[in-house]
Coordinates of C-alpha atoms and ligand atoms in Angstrom, one line a residue:
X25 CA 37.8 -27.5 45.8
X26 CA 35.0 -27.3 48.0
X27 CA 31.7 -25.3 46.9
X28 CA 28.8 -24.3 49.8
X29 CA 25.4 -23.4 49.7
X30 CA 24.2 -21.0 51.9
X31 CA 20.7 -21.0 51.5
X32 CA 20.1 -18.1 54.4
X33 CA 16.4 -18.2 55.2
X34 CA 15.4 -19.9 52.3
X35 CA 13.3 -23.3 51.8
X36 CA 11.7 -25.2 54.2
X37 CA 11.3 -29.0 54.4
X38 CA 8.8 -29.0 50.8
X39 CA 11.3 -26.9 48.7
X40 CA 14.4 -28.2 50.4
X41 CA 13.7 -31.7 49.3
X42 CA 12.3 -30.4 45.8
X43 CA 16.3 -28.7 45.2
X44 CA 17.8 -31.9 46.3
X45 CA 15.2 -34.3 43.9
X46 CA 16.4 -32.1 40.6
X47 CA 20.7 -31.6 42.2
X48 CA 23.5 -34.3 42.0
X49 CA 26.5 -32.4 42.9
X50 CA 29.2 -32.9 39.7
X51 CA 32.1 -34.9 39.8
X52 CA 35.7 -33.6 40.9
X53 CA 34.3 -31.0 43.5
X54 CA 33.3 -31.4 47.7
X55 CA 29.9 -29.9 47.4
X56 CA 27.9 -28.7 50.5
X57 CA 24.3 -27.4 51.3
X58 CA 23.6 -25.4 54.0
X59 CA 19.8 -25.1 54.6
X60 CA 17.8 -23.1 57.7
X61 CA 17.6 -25.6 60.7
X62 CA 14.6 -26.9 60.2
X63 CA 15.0 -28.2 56.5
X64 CA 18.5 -30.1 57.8
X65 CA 16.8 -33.4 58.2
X66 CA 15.4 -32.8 54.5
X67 CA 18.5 -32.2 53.2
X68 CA 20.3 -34.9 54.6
X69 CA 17.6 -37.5 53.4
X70 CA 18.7 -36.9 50.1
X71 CA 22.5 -38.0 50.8
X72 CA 24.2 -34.5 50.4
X73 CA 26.4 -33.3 52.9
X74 CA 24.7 -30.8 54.9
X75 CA 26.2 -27.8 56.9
X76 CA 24.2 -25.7 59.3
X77 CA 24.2 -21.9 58.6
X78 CA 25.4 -21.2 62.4
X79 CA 26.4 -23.7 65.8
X80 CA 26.2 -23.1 69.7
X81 CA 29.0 -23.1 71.9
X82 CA 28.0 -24.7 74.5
X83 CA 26.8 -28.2 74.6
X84 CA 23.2 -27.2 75.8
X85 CA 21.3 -25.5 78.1
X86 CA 19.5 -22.1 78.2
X87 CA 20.1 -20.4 75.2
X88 CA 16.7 -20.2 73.4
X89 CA 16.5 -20.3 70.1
X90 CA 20.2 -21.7 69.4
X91 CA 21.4 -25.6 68.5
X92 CA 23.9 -27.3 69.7
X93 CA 27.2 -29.0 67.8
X94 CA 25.8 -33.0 69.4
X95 CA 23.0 -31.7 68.2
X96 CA 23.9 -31.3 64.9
X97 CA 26.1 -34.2 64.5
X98 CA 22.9 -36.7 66.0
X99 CA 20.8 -35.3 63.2
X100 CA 23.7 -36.5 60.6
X101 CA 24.7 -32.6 59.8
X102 CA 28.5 -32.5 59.9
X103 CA 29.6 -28.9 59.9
X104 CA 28.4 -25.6 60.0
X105 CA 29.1 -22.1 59.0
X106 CA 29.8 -19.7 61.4
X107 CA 30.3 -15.8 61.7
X108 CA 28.8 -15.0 58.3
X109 CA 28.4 -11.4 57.8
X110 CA 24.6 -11.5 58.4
X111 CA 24.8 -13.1 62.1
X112 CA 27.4 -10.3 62.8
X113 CA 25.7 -7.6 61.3
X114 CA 22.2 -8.4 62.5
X115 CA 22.4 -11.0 65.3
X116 CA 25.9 -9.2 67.7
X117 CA 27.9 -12.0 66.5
X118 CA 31.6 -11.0 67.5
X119 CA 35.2 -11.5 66.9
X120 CA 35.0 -13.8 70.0
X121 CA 31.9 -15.5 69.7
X122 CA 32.9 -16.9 66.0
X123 CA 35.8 -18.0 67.7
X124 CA 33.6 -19.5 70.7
X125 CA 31.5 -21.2 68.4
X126 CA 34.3 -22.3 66.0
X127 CA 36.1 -24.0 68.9
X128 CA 32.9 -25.8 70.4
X129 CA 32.1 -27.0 66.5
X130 CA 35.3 -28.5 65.8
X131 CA 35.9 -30.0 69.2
X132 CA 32.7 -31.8 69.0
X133 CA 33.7 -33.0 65.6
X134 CA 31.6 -31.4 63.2
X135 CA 33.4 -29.4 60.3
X136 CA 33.7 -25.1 60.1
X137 CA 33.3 -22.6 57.4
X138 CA 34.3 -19.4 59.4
X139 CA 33.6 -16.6 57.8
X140 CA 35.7 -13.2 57.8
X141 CA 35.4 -10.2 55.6
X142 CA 35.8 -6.6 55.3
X143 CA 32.7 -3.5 54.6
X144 CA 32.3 -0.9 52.6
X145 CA 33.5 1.7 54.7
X146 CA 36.7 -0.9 55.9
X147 CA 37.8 -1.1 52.4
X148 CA 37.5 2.1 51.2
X149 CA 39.5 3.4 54.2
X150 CA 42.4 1.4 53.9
X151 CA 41.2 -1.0 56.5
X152 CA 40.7 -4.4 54.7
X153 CA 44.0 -5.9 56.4
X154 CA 43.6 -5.0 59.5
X155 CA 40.1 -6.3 59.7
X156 CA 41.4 -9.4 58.2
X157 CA 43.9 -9.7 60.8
X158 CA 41.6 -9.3 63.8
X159 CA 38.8 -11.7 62.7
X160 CA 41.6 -14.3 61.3
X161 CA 43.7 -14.3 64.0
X162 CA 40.8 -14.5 67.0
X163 CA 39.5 -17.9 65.0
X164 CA 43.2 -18.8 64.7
X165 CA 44.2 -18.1 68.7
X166 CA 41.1 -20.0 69.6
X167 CA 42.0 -23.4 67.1
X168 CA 45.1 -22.6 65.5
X169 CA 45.1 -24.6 61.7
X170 CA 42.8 -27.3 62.7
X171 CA 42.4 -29.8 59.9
X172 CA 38.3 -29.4 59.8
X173 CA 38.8 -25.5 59.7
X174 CA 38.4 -24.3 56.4
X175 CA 37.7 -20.0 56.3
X176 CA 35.5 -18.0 53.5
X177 CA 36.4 -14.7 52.1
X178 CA 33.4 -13.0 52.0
X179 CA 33.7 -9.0 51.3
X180 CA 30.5 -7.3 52.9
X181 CA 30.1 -5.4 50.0
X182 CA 30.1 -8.0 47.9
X183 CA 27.2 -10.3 49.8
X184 CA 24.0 -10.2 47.9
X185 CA 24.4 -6.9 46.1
X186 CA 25.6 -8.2 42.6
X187 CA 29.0 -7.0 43.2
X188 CA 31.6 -9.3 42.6
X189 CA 35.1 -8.5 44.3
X190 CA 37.6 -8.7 40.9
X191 CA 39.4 -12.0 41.0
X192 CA 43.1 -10.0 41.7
X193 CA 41.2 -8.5 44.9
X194 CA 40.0 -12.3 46.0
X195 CA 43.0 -13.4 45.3
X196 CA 44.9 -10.6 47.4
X197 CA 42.5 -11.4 50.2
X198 CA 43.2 -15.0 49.9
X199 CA 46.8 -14.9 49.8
X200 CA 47.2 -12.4 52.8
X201 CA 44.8 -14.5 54.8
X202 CA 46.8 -17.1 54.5
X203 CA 49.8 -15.9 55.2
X204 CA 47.9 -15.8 58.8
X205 CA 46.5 -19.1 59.0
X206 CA 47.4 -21.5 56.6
X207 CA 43.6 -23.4 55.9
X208 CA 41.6 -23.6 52.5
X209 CA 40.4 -20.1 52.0
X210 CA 36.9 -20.1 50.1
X211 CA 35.6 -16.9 48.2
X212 CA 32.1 -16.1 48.5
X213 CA 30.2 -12.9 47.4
X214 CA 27.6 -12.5 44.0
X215 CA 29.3 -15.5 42.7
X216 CA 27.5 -16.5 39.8
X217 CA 28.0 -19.1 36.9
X218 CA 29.0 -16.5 35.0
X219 CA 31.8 -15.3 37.3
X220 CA 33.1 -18.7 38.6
X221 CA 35.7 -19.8 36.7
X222 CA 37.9 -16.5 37.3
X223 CA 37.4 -16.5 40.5
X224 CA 38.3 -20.3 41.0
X225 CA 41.5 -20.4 38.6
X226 CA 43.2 -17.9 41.1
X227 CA 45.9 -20.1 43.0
X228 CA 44.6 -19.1 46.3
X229 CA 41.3 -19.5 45.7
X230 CA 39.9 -23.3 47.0
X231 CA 36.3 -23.4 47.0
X232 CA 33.7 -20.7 46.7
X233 CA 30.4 -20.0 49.2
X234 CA 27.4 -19.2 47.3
X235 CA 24.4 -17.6 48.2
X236 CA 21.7 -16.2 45.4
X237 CA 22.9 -18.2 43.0
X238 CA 23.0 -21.7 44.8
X239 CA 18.7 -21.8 45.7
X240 CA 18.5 -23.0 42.0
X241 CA 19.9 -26.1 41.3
X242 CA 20.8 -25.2 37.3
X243 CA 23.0 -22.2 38.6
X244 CA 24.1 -24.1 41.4
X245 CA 25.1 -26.8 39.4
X246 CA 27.1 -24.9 36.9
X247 CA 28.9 -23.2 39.7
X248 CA 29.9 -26.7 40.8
X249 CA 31.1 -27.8 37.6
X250 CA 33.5 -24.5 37.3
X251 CA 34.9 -25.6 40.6
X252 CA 35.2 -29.4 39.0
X253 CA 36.5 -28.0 36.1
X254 CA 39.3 -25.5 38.1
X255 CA 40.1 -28.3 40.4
X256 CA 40.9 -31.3 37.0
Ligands
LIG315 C1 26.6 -15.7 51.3 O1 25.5 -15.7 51.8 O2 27.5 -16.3 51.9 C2 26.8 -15.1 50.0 C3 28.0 -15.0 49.5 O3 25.7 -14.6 49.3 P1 25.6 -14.1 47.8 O4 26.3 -15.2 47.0 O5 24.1 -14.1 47.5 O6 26.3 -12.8 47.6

């Protein structure tokens, strides 16, 4: 069981290294935090495993305002999300540049949470496999089942709003992704201490990435024990 923070573009250095003084990840359960670029190094002082929230393709050069993998992996970071819903919704992150950035990350050597997931509108018109498909397979074509991969379920719907996808539609999700690359699947959208056990007893269900609910290290925490607990 793996459980991520994604603390978006929240906390700088000050409150990073206040949430690290009052967390200790439980017992029983891989727990990562994932915090804006320029609270990494205040994370990672604390001796938590630290993801960044997105990862360059190439190894440097002009592309202003983006990092690097060796970049990363120098400051002690070692993985990163990429293709959440945000950076494709607000940034022109596509199909092929998650897949871009996905290959550069895990060649380097850094870990991946690549993020798929359908909308609204996808869902509601019968879309949700075929989305699936397209953003699955693109990651897949580019690194097949690589061993560092591991892929979030995160319904756009479901990011941020409260709405929690039921744990038979995570677990439908889950299953079907797998069935078209065979990595941990992690399930990520309003999950809240109050919803996390459901979600993680489902068979296909391996981790969870949290948003809202991980900037506090009480909810955080009890999200982490829930995986600790689904994982015994
Ligand atoms: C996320 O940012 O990946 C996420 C799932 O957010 P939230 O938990 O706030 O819905």
């Amino acid at each position: 069981m793996l459980v991520a923070g994604n603390w978006k573009m929240h906390k700088g250095p000050a409150e990073a290294r206040a949430f690290c003084d009052a967390f200790t990840p439980p017992a029983g359960v891989d727990v990562v935090v994932c915090p804006p670029y320029v609270s990494l190094a205040a994370a990672l002082a604390s001796g938590l495993t630290v993801y960044a929230q997105s990862v360059h393709w190439a190894r440097e050069g002009a592309y202003t305002g983006e990092v690097s993998a060796p970049m990363l992996l120098e400051l002690g970071v070692t993985g990163s999300i990429v293709g959440h819903s945000e950076r494709r919704q607000y940034f022109g992150e596509t199909d092929d540049s998650v897949a871009r950035r996905t290959a550069a990350a895990l060649e380097a050597g850094l870990g991946v949470i690549a993020c798929v997931g359908e909308s609204e509108e996808e869902r509601e018109s019968g879309r949700t496999e075929f989305v699936l498909v397209l953003q699955v397979e693109s990651v897949r074509d580019a690194v097949g089942a690589h061993e560092r991969l591991v892929v979030a379920y995160e319904p756009v719907w479901a990011i941020g709003t409260g709405r929690t996808a039921t744990a038979e539609q995570a677990q439908e999700a889950h299953a079907f992704i797998k069935s078209l690359l065979d990595r941990p699947v992690l399930y990520g959208g309003s999950v809240k201490p109050e919803n996390a056990a459901e979600l993680l007893a489902q068979p296909d269900v391996d981790g969870a990435l949290v948003g809202g609910a991980s900037l506090e290290p009480s909810s955080f925490t009890a999200i982490c024990e829930a995986a600790a607990a689904a994982a015994a």
